[in-house]
Amino acid sequence: QIAGGIAINDAAILRFDFEPTEPQVTFRYVFASEEYCDYVNSPFNDAFGFFLSGPGINGPYSGQAINIATLPNGTAVAINSVNHQTNPGFYVGNIPAGDPQLNDPDCAGHPIAAGQTVQDCQYDGWTTILTAVANVIPCETYSIKLAVGDGGDNAFDSAVFLEANSFAAGGTAEVIASVPVTQSGDAYEGCGDAYFVFNRSGGDPSQPLVINFTVGGTATAGVDYNSTITTGSITIPPFQNSVQIPVFIINDLITEGAESIILTLKDPCNCTNAVGMMFILDKHP
């Protein structure tokens, strides 16, 4: 549909579902093409788009999707909308002096490229780094389809480069019980100590992540275990993926069966309350 009826060849599609924890999803990309600059203003533009569908979205594409591969003014990114003549501030040329295609009338005024990129990259032009942005509803499921293909031919390729780790739809956190001796969440009295480990996943790693949680279960602090862990919060520092809190198991020499320590996260970055469970078991005879 986005190609305007032109046959699409050599299509590449990446599709996945995600559940945002923030009201906005963003990622950064560059669109590059061999159609620059001699196919500028031609009807034979390679097809390209990032199609987002899900709750609250009502667009013109399949599944009521919208195309979020747009310039800040809402114009869809394409050969004809971003080039040396139209929106040149978003365009980077990669054609060296003396290249015959610069004689094409559509290439009039095209900048001359020099330097390492001319040798390293075959594409004759590309956009500056652009950001795809869309408003979403936290904790709902969305689908995104990234598609690019040759329009009307299979010789002049285009590509989309996605910036690593730039897809941002909010972060999540988890807590797990770690007992090195048993390599599980089971801790035996008199057989070493244990930890609760808080992990971050996604979000902005340059920012601290504050995780609120409650402590419950059948085990009693000061009787069955000693730890600084109490209902409250913990902070994962910037550029750190996890923090851990030790739990010192008390060997009370009383046969009392399995007792539990349950941590329930109250983190707004989670769509569900993550739970970490540790069981304190009587020492083996």
XYZ file of C-alpha atoms in Angstrom:
285
model
C 0.000 0.000 0.000
C 2.755 2.461 0.858
C 4.375 1.827 -2.553
C 1.366 3.233 -4.394
C 0.712 0.140 -6.510
C 4.313 -0.428 -7.611
C 5.498 -4.052 -7.500
C 7.731 -4.728 -4.481
C 10.756 -7.012 -4.806
C 13.389 -8.263 -2.352
C 11.266 -7.297 0.637
C 12.712 -7.647 4.132
C 10.313 -7.604 7.086
C 10.951 -7.720 10.825
C 7.881 -8.055 13.023
C 7.483 -8.453 16.778
C 5.036 -7.795 19.601
C 5.862 -5.795 22.709
C 4.223 -4.569 25.900
C 5.218 -0.984 26.743
C 5.493 0.185 30.321
C 5.568 3.860 29.338
C 3.096 5.945 27.267
C 5.538 6.375 24.388
C 7.698 4.094 22.247
C 10.805 5.346 20.417
C 13.748 4.025 18.422
C 16.444 5.484 16.186
C 17.246 4.523 12.613
C 18.827 5.520 9.303
C 17.283 4.884 5.881
C 19.796 4.405 3.024
C 19.340 3.735 -0.680
C 21.051 3.199 -4.009
C 18.171 5.133 -5.599
C 19.779 8.395 -4.492
C 20.087 10.693 -6.333
C 19.079 9.697 -9.902
C 15.659 8.382 -8.857
C 14.687 11.458 -6.870
C 11.286 12.734 -8.078
C 10.704 9.396 -9.803
C 7.599 7.251 -9.169
C 9.928 4.276 -8.595
C 10.616 4.777 -4.920
C 11.585 1.819 -2.766
C 8.945 0.988 -0.170
C 9.822 1.583 3.451
C 7.887 1.935 6.691
C 7.538 1.089 10.363
C 3.954 -0.027 10.899
C 2.582 0.061 14.444
C -0.782 -1.444 15.386
C -2.583 -2.049 18.646
C -4.986 -0.482 21.152
C -5.805 3.159 20.497
C -4.293 3.131 16.992
C -6.522 3.573 13.945
C -4.432 4.003 10.807
C -4.843 3.404 7.063
C -2.625 0.322 6.783
C -3.279 -3.368 7.337
C -4.538 -4.057 10.847
C -5.307 -0.328 11.224
C -1.587 0.307 11.588
C 0.118 3.671 11.304
C 3.517 4.363 9.748
C 5.827 5.907 12.349
C 8.800 6.267 9.969
C 8.181 9.967 9.554
C 9.940 13.296 9.810
C 9.110 15.552 12.774
C 6.443 17.261 10.623
C 4.702 13.932 9.948
C 5.969 13.413 6.381
C 6.682 9.756 5.609
C 10.393 9.085 5.053
C 11.086 8.123 1.417
C 13.432 8.916 -1.466
C 11.179 11.728 -2.666
C 10.608 13.253 0.766
C 14.214 13.252 2.025
C 16.954 14.076 -0.474
C 19.337 16.831 -1.574
C 16.416 18.966 -2.805
C 13.637 18.202 -0.341
C 14.293 18.329 3.405
C 18.064 18.385 2.758
C 18.752 18.887 6.457
C 17.826 15.244 6.987
C 19.927 13.941 4.080
C 23.559 12.801 3.754
C 24.956 12.318 0.240
C 27.586 9.692 -0.523
C 28.468 10.249 -4.193
C 32.084 11.257 -4.943
C 33.231 13.844 -7.462
C 33.378 12.553 -11.027
C 30.671 9.932 -10.587
C 28.649 9.819 -13.854
C 25.310 9.770 -12.075
C 25.906 13.350 -10.962
C 25.203 14.285 -14.593
C 21.592 13.162 -14.178
C 19.261 16.198 -14.037
C 17.687 14.843 -10.869
C 21.112 15.054 -9.222
C 21.557 18.759 -9.882
C 22.960 20.407 -6.790
C 23.797 17.121 -5.082
C 26.636 17.534 -2.549
C 29.999 15.955 -3.331
C 31.062 13.320 -0.836
C 34.607 12.562 0.193
C 36.299 10.568 2.881
C 36.062 7.074 4.228
C 32.307 6.582 3.873
C 32.588 6.663 0.083
C 34.856 3.628 0.216
C 33.103 1.878 3.098
C 29.460 2.162 2.081
C 27.897 1.382 -1.290
C 24.696 3.333 -0.692
C 24.649 6.645 -2.533
C 22.794 8.474 0.203
C 21.029 8.106 3.504
C 19.090 10.032 6.082
C 20.517 11.519 9.215
C 19.706 9.579 12.383
C 15.931 9.795 12.756
C 13.700 8.875 15.675
C 10.447 6.975 15.272
C 7.959 7.990 17.961
C 4.440 6.841 18.832
C 2.072 7.238 21.746
C 0.892 3.970 23.270
C -1.071 2.698 26.254
C 1.157 1.168 28.945
C 0.741 -2.550 29.575
C -1.208 -3.192 26.365
C 0.174 -5.436 23.608
C 1.308 -3.809 20.358
C 2.707 -5.143 17.111
C 5.335 -3.420 15.000
C 6.385 -4.385 11.494
C 9.552 -2.931 9.963
C 9.527 -3.342 6.189
C 11.730 -2.293 3.271
C 11.707 -3.462 -0.334
C 12.709 -2.559 -3.882
C 9.994 -0.662 -5.735
C 9.636 -1.582 -9.418
C 13.060 -3.256 -9.717
C 15.400 -5.584 -7.860
C 18.679 -3.884 -8.693
C 18.850 -0.653 -6.686
C 18.676 -1.697 -3.065
C 17.599 0.208 0.006
C 18.202 -0.581 3.660
C 17.249 0.450 7.160
C 19.872 0.566 9.909
C 18.517 0.324 13.456
C 20.571 1.757 16.291
C 21.470 -0.948 18.783
C 19.584 -0.727 22.079
C 17.613 2.310 20.915
C 14.193 0.632 21.049
C 12.641 2.132 24.168
C 9.190 1.272 25.477
C 9.953 1.478 29.181
C 11.965 -0.744 31.446
C 11.125 -3.629 33.714
C 12.567 -5.040 36.889
C 12.660 -8.459 38.508
C 13.763 -10.001 41.764
C 15.072 -13.538 42.144
C 16.189 -15.617 45.106
C 19.736 -16.894 44.750
C 21.264 -19.563 46.986
C 24.779 -20.408 45.731
C 24.995 -23.717 47.615
C 21.797 -25.146 46.139
C 21.783 -23.061 42.934
C 18.073 -22.477 43.476
C 15.747 -20.506 45.700
C 15.965 -23.103 48.500
C 18.161 -22.309 51.494
C 18.992 -24.896 54.158
C 19.674 -23.918 57.736
C 23.377 -24.195 58.484
C 24.343 -24.580 54.813
C 25.437 -21.145 53.699
C 23.696 -17.892 53.047
C 21.495 -16.542 50.296
C 20.656 -13.385 48.363
C 17.796 -11.553 46.760
C 18.964 -10.142 43.424
C 17.183 -7.186 41.801
C 17.706 -6.908 38.024
C 16.839 -4.187 35.565
C 15.775 -4.907 31.981
C 15.298 -2.209 29.359
C 14.694 1.426 30.118
C 17.420 4.064 30.215
C 20.553 2.521 31.790
C 22.003 5.976 32.418
C 19.307 6.649 35.013
C 18.917 5.139 38.477
C 16.023 2.705 38.813
C 14.082 2.852 42.086
C 12.232 -0.384 42.870
C 9.576 -0.452 45.570
C 8.724 -3.766 47.180
C 7.048 -5.452 50.117
C 8.348 -8.335 52.225
C 6.061 -11.165 53.295
C 6.041 -14.904 53.793
C 5.987 -17.258 56.763
C 9.607 -16.832 57.884
C 10.258 -14.328 60.661
C 13.059 -11.782 60.445
C 15.422 -12.055 63.410
C 14.236 -15.574 64.170
C 14.622 -17.493 60.919
C 16.929 -15.103 59.083
C 18.812 -11.841 59.420
C 18.853 -9.288 56.619
C 18.621 -5.588 55.939
C 15.792 -6.352 53.558
C 12.534 -4.815 54.772
C 9.492 -3.399 53.029
C 10.609 -0.255 51.224
C 12.687 0.414 48.140
C 16.055 -0.255 46.579
C 17.899 1.671 43.868
C 19.871 0.200 40.987
C 22.543 2.837 40.195
C 23.115 4.233 36.683
C 24.911 1.861 34.292
C 24.482 -1.016 36.723
C 22.220 -3.939 35.861
C 21.588 -5.402 39.290
C 22.017 -5.146 43.045
C 21.830 -7.894 45.637
C 20.923 -8.031 49.313
C 22.320 -10.840 51.492
C 20.043 -12.994 53.616
C 21.749 -14.764 56.536
C 19.943 -17.992 57.382
C 19.691 -18.796 61.118
C 20.172 -22.414 62.149
C 17.619 -22.590 64.967
C 17.839 -26.401 65.343
C 14.021 -26.560 65.333
C 12.143 -28.854 62.971
C 9.465 -26.596 61.531
C 9.177 -27.385 57.835
C 9.614 -25.019 54.911
C 9.285 -21.308 55.632
C 9.136 -18.619 52.991
C 10.415 -15.113 52.357
C 8.387 -13.454 49.598
C 9.347 -10.175 47.933
C 6.673 -8.525 45.787
C 7.763 -5.653 43.561
C 5.581 -2.559 43.412
C 7.577 -1.072 40.575
C 5.611 1.214 38.190
C 7.885 -0.078 35.414
C 6.181 -3.464 35.644
C 2.790 -4.321 34.189
C 2.512 -7.139 36.714
C 3.920 -7.361 40.211
C 7.053 -9.496 39.987
C 7.605 -11.876 42.880
C 10.779 -13.450 44.275
C 10.428 -16.388 46.676
C 12.999 -18.008 48.942
C 12.305 -21.092 51.042
C 14.162 -21.830 54.271
C 14.361 -25.570 54.846
C 15.396 -27.560 57.886
C 18.968 -28.793 57.895
C 19.459 -32.272 56.502
C 20.139 -34.855 59.230
